[in-house]
C-alpha angles and dihedrals in degrees: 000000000000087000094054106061091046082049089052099045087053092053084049088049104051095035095061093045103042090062092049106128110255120222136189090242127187143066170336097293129166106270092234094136093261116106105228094179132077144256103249130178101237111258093211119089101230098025107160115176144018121237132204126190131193122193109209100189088065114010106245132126138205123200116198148166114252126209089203140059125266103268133174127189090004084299115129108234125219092198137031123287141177120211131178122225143171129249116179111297079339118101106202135191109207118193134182134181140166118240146065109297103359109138090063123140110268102275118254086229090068097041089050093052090049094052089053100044088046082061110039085053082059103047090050101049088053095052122105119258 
């Protein structure tokens, strides 16, 4: 019996931080399509969303855990969104999203397919029938 309670205690633990939402968290880093800051499990108990926020004006971006939904307008989201906004002299894109690892850079893999298939459209439509 005095094995069991302290059992018990460990299966609650883990379980409640094994299912803690994980954000890209750091910054500001230079926006150059790597992703410079870590994976990190958010510190916070009740955090909801990542956020990301790039800051036009210079480039640089800050990825963070929130505490709170993605809202806009005062209107709670159900599903990620990016929004610009003015600071001062600063134009900013905010987005937030749900889920482990949201708020990461755009993958190479998926640039790279853009740019190809980019491409190849043109090549195709200059072409000769």
């Amino acid at each position: 019996m005095a094995l069991i309670l302290p059992f018990i205690a460990y299966v609650f633990f883990m379980a409640a931080t094994s299912n803690a939402l994980r954000c890209y968290v750091g910054g500001p880093t230079i926006n150059n399509g790597s992703l410079l800051v870590p994976l990190q499990e958010c510190p916070m108990l009740g955090a909801y969303s990542c956020t990301k926020t790039l800051d036009l004006s210079t480039n640089l971006v800050t990825r963070q855990c929130s505490p709170t939904n993605c809202t806009q307008n005062g209107v709670v989201m159900t599903t990620s969104i990016c929004y610009n906004t003015t600071v001062g002299v600063s134009y900013q894109t905010n987005c937030c999203c749900y889920g482990d690892g949201c708020n990461s850079a755009p993958s190479l893999t998926n640039s790279m397919t853009a740019i190809i298939t980019v491409i190849a459209l043109a090549f195709w439509l200059s072409s000769p029938l």
